[in-house]
mmCIF file of C-alpha atoms in Angstrom:
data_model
loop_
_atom_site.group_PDB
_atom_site.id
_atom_site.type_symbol
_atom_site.label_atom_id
_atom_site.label_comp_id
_atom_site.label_asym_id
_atom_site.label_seq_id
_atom_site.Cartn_x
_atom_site.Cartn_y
_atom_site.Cartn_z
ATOM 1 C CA UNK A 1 18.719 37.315 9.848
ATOM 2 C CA UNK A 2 16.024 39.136 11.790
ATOM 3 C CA UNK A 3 12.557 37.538 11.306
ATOM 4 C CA UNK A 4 9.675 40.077 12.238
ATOM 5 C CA UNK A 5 6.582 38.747 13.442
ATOM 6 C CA UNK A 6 4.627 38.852 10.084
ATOM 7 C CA UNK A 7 8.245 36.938 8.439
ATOM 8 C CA UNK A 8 7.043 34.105 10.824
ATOM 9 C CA UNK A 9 3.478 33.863 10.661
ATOM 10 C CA UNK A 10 4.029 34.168 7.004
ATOM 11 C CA UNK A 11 6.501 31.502 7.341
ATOM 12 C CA UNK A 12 4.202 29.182 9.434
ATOM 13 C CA UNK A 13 1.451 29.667 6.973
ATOM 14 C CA UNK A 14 3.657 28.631 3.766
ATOM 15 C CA UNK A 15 4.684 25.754 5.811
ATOM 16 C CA UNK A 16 1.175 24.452 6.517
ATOM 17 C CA UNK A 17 -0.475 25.311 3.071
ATOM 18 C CA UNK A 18 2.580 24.168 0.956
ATOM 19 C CA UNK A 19 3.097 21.119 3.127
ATOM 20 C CA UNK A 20 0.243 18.648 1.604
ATOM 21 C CA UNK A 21 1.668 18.382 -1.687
ATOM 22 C CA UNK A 22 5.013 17.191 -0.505
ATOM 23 C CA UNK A 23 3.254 14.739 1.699
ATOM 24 C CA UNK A 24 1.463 13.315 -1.378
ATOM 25 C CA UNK A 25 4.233 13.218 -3.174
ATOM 26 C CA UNK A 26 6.520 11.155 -0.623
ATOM 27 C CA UNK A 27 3.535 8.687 0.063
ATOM 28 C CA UNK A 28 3.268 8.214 -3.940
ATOM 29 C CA UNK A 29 6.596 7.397 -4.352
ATOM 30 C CA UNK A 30 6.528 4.542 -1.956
ATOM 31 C CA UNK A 31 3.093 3.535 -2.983
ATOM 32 C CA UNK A 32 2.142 4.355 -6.599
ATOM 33 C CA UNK A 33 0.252 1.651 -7.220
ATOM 34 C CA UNK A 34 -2.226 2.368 -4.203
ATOM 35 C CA UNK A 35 -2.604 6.028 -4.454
ATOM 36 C CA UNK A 36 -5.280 8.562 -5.722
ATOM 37 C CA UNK A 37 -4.137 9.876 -8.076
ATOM 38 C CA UNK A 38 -1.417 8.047 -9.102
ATOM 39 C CA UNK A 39 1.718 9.100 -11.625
ATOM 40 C CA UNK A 40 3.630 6.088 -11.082
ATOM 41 C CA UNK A 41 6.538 6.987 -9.630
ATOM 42 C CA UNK A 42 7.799 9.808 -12.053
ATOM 43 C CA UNK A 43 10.767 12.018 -10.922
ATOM 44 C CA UNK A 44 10.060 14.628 -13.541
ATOM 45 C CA UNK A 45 6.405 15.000 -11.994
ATOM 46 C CA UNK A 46 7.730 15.265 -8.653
ATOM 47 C CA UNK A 47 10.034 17.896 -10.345
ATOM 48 C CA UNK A 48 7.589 20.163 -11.507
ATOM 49 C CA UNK A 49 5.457 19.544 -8.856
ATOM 50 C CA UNK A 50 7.969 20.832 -6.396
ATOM 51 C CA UNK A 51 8.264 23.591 -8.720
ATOM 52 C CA UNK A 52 4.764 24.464 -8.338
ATOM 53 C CA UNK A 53 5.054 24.140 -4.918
ATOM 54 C CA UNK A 54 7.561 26.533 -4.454
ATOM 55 C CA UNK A 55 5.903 29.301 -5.963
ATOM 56 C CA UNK A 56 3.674 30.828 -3.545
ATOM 57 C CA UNK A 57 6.572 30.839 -1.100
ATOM 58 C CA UNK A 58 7.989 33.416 -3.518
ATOM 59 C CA UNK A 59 5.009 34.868 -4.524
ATOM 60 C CA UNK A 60 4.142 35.509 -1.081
ATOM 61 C CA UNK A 61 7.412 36.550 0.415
ATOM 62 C CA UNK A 62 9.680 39.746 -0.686
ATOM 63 C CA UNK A 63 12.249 38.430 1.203
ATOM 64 C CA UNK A 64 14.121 35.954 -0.687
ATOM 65 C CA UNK A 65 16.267 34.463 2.297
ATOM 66 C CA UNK A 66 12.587 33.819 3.599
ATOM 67 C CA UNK A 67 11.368 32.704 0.638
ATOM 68 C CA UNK A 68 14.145 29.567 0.756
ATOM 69 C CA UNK A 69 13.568 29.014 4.699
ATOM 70 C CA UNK A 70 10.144 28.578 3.951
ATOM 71 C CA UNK A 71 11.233 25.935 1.211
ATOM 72 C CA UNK A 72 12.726 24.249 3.927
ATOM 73 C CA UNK A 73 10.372 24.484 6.557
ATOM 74 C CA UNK A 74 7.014 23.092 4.204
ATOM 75 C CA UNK A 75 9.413 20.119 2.847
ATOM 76 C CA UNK A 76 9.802 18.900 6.614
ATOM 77 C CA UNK A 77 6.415 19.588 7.752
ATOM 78 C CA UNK A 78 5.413 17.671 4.183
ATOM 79 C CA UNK A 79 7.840 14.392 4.764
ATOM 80 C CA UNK A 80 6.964 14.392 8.297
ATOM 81 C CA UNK A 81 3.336 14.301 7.387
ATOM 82 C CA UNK A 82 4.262 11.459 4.722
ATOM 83 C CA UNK A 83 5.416 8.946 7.362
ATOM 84 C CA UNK A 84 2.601 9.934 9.524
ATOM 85 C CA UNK A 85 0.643 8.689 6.668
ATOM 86 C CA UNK A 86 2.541 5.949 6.246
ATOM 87 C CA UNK A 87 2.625 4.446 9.794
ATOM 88 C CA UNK A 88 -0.471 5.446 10.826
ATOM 89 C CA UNK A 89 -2.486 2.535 8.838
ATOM 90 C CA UNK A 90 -0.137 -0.298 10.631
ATOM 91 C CA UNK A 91 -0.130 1.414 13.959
ATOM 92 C CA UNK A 92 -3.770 0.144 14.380
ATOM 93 C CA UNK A 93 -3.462 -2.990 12.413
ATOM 94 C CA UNK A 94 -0.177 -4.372 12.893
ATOM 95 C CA UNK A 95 1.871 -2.652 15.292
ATOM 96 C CA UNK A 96 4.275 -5.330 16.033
ATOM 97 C CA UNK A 97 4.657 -5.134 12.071
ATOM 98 C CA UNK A 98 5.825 -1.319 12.883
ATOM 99 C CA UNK A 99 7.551 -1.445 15.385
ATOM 100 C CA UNK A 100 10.813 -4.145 15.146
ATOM 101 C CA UNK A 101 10.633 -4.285 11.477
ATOM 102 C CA UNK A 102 12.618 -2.489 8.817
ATOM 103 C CA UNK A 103 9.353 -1.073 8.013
ATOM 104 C CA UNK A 104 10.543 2.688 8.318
ATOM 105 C CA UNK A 105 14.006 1.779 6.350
ATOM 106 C CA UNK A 106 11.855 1.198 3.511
ATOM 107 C CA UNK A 107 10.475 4.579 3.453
ATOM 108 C CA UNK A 108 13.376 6.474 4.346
ATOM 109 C CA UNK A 109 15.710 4.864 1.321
ATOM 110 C CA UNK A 110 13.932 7.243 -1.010
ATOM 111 C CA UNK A 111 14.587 10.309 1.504
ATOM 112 C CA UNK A 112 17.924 11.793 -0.573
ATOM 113 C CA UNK A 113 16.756 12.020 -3.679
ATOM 114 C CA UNK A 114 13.106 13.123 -3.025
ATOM 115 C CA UNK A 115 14.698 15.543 -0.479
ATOM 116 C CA UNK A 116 16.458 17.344 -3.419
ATOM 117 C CA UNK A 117 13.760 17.269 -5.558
ATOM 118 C CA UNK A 118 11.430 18.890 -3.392
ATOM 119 C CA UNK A 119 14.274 21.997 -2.522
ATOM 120 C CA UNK A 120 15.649 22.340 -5.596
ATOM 121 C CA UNK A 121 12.135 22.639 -7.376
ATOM 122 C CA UNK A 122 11.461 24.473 -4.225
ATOM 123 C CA UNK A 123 13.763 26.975 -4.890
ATOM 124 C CA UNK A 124 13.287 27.502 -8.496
ATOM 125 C CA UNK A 125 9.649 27.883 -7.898
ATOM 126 C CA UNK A 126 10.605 30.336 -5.410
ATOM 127 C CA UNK A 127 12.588 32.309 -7.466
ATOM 128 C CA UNK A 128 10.387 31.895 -10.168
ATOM 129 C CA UNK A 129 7.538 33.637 -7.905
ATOM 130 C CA UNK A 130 9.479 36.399 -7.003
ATOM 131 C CA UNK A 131 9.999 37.152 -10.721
ATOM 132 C CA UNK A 132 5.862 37.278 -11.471
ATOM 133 C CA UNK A 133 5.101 39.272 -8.418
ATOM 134 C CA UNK A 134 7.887 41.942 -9.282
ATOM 135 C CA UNK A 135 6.452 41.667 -12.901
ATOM 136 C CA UNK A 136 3.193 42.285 -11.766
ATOM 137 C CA UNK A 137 4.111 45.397 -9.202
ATOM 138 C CA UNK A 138 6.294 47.061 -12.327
ATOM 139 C CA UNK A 139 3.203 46.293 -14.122
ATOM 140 C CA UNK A 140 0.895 47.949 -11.498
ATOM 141 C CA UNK A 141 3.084 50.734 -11.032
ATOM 142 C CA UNK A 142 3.527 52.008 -14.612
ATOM 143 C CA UNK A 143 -0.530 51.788 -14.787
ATOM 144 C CA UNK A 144 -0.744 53.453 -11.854
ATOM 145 C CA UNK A 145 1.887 56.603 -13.701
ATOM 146 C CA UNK A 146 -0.101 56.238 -16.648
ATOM 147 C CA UNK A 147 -3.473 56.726 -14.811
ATOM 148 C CA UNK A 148 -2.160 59.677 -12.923
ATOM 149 C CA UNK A 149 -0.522 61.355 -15.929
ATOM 150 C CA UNK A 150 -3.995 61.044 -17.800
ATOM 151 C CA UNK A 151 -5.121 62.517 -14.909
ATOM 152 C CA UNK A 152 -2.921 65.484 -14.522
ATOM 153 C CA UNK A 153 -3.502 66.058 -18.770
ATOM 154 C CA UNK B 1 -1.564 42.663 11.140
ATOM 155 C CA UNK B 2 0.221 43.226 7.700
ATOM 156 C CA UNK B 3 0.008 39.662 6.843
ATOM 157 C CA UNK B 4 -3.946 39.752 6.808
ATOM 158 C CA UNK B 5 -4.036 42.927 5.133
ATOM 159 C CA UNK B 6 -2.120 41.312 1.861
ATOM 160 C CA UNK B 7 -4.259 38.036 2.445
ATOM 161 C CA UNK B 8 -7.566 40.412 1.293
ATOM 162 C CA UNK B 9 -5.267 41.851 -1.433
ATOM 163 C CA UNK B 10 -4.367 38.645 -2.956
ATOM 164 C CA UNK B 11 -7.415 36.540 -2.046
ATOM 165 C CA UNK B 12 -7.676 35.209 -5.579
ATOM 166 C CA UNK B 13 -4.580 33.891 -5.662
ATOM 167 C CA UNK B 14 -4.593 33.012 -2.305
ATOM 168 C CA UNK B 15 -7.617 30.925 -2.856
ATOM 169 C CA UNK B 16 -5.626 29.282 -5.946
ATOM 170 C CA UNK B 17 -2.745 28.136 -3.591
ATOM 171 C CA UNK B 18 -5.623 26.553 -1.204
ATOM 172 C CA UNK B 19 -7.354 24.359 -3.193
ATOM 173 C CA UNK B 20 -4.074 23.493 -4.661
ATOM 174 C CA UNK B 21 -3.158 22.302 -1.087
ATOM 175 C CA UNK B 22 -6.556 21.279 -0.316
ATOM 176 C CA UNK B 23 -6.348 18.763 -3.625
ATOM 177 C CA UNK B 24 -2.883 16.841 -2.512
ATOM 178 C CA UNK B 25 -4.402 17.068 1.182
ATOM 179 C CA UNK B 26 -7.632 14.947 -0.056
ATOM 180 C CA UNK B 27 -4.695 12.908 -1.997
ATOM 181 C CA UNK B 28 -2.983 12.229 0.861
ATOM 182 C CA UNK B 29 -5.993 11.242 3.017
ATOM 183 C CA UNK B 30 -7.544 8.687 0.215
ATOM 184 C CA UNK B 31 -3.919 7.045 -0.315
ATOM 185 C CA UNK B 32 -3.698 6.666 3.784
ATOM 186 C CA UNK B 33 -6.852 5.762 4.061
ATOM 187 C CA UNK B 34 -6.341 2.917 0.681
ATOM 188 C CA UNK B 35 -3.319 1.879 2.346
ATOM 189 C CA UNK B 36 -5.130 1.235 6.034
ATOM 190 C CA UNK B 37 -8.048 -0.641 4.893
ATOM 191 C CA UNK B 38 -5.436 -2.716 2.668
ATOM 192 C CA UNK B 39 -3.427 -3.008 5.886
ATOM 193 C CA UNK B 40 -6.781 -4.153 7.982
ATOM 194 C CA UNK B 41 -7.616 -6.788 5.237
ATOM 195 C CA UNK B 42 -4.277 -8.513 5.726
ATOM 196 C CA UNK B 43 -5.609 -8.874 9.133
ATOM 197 C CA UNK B 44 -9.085 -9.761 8.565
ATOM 198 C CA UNK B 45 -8.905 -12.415 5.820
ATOM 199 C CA UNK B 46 -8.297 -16.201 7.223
ATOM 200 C CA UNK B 47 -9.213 -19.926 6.648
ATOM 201 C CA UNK B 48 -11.727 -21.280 8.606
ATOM 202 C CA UNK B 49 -13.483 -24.563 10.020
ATOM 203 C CA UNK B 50 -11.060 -27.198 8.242
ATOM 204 C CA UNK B 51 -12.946 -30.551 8.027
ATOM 205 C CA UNK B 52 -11.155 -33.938 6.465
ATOM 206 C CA UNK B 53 -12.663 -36.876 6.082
ATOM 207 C CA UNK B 54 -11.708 -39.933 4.934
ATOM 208 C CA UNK B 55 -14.110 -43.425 4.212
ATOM 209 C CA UNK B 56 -14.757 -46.281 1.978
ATOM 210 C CA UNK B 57 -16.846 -46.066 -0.687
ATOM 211 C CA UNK B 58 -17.800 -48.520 -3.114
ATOM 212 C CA UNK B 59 -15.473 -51.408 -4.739
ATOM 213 C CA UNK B 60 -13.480 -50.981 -1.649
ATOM 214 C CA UNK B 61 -11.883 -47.566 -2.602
ATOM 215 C CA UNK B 62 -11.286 -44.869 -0.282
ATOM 216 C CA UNK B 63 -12.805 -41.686 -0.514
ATOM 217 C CA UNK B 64 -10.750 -38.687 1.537
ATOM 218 C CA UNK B 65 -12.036 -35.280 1.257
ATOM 219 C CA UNK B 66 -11.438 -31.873 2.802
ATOM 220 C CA UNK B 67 -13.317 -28.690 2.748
ATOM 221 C CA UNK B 68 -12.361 -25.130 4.353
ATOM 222 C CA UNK B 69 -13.265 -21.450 4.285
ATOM 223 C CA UNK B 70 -12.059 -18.336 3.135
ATOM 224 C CA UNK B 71 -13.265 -15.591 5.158
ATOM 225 C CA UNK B 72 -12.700 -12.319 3.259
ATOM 226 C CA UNK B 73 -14.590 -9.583 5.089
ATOM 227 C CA UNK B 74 -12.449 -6.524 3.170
ATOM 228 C CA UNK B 75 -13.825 -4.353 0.930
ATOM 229 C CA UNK B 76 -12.231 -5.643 -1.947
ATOM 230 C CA UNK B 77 -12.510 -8.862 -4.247
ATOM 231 C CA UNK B 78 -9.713 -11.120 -4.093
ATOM 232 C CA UNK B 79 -8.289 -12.350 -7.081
ATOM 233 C CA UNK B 80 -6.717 -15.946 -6.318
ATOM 234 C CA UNK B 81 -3.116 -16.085 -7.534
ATOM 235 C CA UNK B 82 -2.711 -20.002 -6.472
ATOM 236 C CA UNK B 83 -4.208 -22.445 -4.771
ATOM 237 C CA UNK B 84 -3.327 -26.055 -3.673
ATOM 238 C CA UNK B 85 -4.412 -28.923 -1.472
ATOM 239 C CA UNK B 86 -2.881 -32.324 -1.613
ATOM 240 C CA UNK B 87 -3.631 -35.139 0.187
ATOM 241 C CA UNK B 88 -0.788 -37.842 1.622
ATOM 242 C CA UNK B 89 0.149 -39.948 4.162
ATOM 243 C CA UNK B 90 3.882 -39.951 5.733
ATOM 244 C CA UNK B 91 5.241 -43.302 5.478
ATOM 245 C CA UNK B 92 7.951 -44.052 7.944
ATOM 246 C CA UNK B 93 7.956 -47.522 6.747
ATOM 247 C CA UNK B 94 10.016 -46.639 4.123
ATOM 248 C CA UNK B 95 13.369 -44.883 3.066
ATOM 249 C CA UNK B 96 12.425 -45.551 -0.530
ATOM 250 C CA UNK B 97 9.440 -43.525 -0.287
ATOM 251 C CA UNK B 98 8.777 -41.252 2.978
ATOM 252 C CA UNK B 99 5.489 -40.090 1.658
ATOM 253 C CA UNK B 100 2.785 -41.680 -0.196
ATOM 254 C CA UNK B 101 0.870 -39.207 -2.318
ATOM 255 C CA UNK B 102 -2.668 -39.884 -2.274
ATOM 256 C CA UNK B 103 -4.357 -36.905 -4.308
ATOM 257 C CA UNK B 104 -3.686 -33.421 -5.555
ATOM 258 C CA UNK B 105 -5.301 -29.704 -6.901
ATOM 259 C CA UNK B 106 -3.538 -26.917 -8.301
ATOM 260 C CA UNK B 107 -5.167 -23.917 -9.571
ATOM 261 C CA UNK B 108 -2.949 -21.431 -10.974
ATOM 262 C CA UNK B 109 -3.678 -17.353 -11.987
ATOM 263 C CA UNK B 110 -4.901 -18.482 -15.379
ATOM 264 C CA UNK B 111 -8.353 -19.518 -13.844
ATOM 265 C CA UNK B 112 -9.094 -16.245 -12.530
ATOM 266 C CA UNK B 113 -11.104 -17.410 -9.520
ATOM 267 C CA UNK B 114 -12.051 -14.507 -7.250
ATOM 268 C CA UNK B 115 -13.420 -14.015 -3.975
ATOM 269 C CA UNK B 116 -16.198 -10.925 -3.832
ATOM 270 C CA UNK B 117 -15.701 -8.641 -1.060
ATOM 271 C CA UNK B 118 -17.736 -9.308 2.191
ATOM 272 C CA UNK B 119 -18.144 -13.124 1.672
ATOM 273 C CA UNK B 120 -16.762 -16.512 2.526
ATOM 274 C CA UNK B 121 -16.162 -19.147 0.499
ATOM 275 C CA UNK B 122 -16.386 -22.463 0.712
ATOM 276 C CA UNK B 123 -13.242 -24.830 -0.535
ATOM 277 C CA UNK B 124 -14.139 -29.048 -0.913
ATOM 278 C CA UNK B 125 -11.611 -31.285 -2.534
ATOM 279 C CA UNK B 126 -12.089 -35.138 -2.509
ATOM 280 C CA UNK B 127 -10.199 -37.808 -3.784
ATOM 281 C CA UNK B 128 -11.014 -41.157 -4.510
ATOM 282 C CA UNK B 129 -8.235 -44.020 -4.354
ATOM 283 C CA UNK B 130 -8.842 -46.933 -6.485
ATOM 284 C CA UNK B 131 -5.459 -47.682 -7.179
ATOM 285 C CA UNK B 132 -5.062 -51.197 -6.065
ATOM 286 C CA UNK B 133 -1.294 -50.319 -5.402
ATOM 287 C CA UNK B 134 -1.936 -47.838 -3.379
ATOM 288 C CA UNK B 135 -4.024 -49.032 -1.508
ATOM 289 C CA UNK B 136 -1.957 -52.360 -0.852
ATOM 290 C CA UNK B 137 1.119 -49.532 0.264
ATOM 291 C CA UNK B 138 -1.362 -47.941 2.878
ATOM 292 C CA UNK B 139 -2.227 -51.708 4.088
ATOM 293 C CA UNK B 140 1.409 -52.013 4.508
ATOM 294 C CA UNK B 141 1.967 -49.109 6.564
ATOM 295 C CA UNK B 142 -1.184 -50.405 8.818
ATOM 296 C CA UNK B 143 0.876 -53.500 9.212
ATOM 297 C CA UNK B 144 3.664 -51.860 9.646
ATOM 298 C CA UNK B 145 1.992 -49.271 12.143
ATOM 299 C CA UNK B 146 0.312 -52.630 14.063
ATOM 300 C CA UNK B 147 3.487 -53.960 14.657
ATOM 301 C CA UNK B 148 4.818 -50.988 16.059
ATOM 302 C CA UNK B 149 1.450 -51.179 18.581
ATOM 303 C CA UNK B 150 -0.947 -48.530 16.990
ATOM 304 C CA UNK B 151 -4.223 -49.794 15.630
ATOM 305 C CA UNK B 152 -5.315 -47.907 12.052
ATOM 306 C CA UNK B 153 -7.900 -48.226 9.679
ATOM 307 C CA UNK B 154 -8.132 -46.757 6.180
ATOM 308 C CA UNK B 155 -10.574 -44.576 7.684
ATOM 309 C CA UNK B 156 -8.499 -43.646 10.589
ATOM 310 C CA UNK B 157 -4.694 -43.834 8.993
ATOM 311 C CA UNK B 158 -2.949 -40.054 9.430
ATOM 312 C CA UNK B 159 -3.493 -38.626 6.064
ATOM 313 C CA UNK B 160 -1.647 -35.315 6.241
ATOM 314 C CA UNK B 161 -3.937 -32.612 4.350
ATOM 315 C CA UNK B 162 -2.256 -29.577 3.442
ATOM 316 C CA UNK B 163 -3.967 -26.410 1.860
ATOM 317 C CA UNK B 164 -2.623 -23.102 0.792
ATOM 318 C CA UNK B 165 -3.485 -20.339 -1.307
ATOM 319 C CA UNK B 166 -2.065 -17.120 -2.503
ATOM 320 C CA UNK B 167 -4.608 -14.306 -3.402
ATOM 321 C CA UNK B 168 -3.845 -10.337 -4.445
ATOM 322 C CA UNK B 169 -6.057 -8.292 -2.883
ATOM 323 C CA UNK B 170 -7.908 -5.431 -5.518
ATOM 324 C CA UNK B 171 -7.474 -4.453 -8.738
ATOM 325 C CA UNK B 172 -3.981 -2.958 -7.605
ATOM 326 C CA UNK B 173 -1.557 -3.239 -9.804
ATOM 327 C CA UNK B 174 1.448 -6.049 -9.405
ATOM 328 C CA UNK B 175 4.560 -5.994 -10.567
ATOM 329 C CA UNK B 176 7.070 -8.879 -9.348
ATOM 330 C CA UNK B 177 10.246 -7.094 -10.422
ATOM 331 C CA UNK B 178 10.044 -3.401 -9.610
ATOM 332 C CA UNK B 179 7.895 -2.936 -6.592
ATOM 333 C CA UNK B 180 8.775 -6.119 -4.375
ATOM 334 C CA UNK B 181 7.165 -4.615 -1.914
ATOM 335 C CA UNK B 182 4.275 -3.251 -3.787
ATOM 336 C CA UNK B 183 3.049 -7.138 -3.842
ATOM 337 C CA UNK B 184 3.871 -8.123 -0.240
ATOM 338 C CA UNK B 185 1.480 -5.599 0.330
ATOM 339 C CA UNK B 186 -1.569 -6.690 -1.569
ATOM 340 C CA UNK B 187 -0.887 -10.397 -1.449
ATOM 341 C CA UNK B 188 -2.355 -12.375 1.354
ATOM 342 C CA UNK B 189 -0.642 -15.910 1.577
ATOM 343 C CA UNK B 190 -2.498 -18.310 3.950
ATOM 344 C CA UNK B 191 -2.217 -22.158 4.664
ATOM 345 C CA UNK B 192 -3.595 -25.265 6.701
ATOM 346 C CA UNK B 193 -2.434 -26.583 8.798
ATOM 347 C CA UNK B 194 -0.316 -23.421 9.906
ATOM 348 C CA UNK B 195 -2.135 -20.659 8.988
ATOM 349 C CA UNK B 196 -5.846 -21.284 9.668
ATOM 350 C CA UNK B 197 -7.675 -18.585 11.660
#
């Protein structure tokens, strides 16, 4: 796979932009009674959110092998920005609490399944991006026909 | 560079995506910033200044009180899940009964006592003990303590005070079965005499 320089700024971009909601959604999960907003803790909203998620990476990228590398790329930037989140608070006030505890088990018991989520609704999204932006550019293109065959009439 | 080039072709959407990000980014910071000033207020909240006292009053009854603090300087009102003191006095005396209760409080969740953010609060209990066999047990244990070469008093006999409360911090939502925890994190548990600040 040969990644051109746009592929990766492209890819760095997706990462960054796409990683916030992931982060959200990992720090919910572990906290849903603390967090703004809150949906307590429901997989099918983390579902579609990762859905949503995923499609700009699409959207944005013709390349589909791309596309799902970026998938990958904004869900670790996201979880890694989760458990900054998460330690950061007890780093100041506790860090003994941090540090020897089993504080970071506690976070990273929910890893497998919100991993999934977040790729698989990822990927659909991603998929399902592609699909609108092709639908769009047949779209454009036949106007485009139309408006030169008017013009040639 | 290509990239910018489609970045002023699709700046509508573009902008979409943003404040999409932008919104869970603002989520994220609130939560973190929630879950730090919780994390500083199980810090910041102690018991202060504890003060017993214990004297005769009238008919020959003894009067033993205790007061304390609460020091909540956190942003949020406390809500007090329980809170006890009880007075006693350890009585080595005796296998029959190793501690002779003296006086008691409970108040449980029902009474909905709170503590408003930014304040202290001040906690008095007294007791008054009338009860002539009572007080003939603690004459005992004077006796008892005399003949062993230590000198009491009513006044000066050592009545072990204990205090402790258990208070959920905010509004937050508890729940004892699901998020475990959810509760150690917005319940502050403090006590006298091991837990005073």
């Amino acid at each position: 796979m040969r990644i051109s320089r746009d592929d990766a700024v492209k890819l760095v971009l997706v990462s960054l932009i796409s990683a916030p909601p992931i982060a959200f959604m990992s720090f919910e999960f572990m906290f849903p009674s603390i967090s703004t907003p809150s949906y307590g803790k429901s997989l099918l909203v983390v579902f579609v959110l990762s859905i949503l998620t995923g499609i700009p990476s699409g959207f944005f990228t013709r390349r589909t092998d791309m596309a799902m590398s970026s998938v990958f790329t904004y869900t670790a930037v996201g979880y890694l920005l989760a458990v900054l989140f998460y330690s950061v608070p007890y780093s100041f006030y506790g860090l003994g609490q941090v540090l020897p505890d089993i504080y970071y088990a506690r976070f990273f018991r929910f890893t497998i399944i919100l991993l999934f989520l977040f790729i698989l609704g990822g990927f659909m999204g991603a998929v399902f991006g592609q699909m609108v932006r092709d639908w769009i550019r047949g779209e454009e293109t036949g106007t485009a026909f139309q408006t030169a065959r008017k013009g040639q009439d | 560079m290509a990239v910018f080039d489609r970045i002023r072709k699709h700046l509508a959407t573009l902008t979409l995506y943003v404040v999409f990000s932008l919104f869970f980014l603002g989520a994220c910071l609130t939560s973190a910033n929630t879950y730090g000033a919780i994390a500083q207020a199980q810090n910041s909240i102690t018991l202060q200044n504890p003060e017993h006292n214990a004297e005769i009053v009238r008919h020959g009854n003894l009067n033993i009180s205790f007061s304390i603090l609460l020091q909540n300087p956190s942003r949020y009102t406390l809500h007090v899940n329980t809170l006890s003191w009880s007075a006693a006095l350890l009585n080595n005396s005796s296998s029959d009964e190793s501690r002779i209760s003296l006086g008691e409080n409970y108040v449980g969740p029902t009474q909905y006592l709170t503590v408003k953010a930014e304040t202290t609060v001040n906690y008095s209990f007294w007791t008054v003990v009338s009860n002539p066999t009572t007080i003939a047990k603690l004459y005992g244990y004077i006796k008892y303590a005399s003949a062993l070469g230590s000198n009491y008093t009513l006044e000066t006999l050592p009545y072990q005070q204990t205090f402790s409360m258990t208070l959920f911090i905010g509004e937050f939502q508890h729940d004892s079965l699901r998020d475990a925890y959810l509760n150690d994190l917005v319940t502050v548990s403090l006590s006298y005499p091991s837990g005073e600040g």
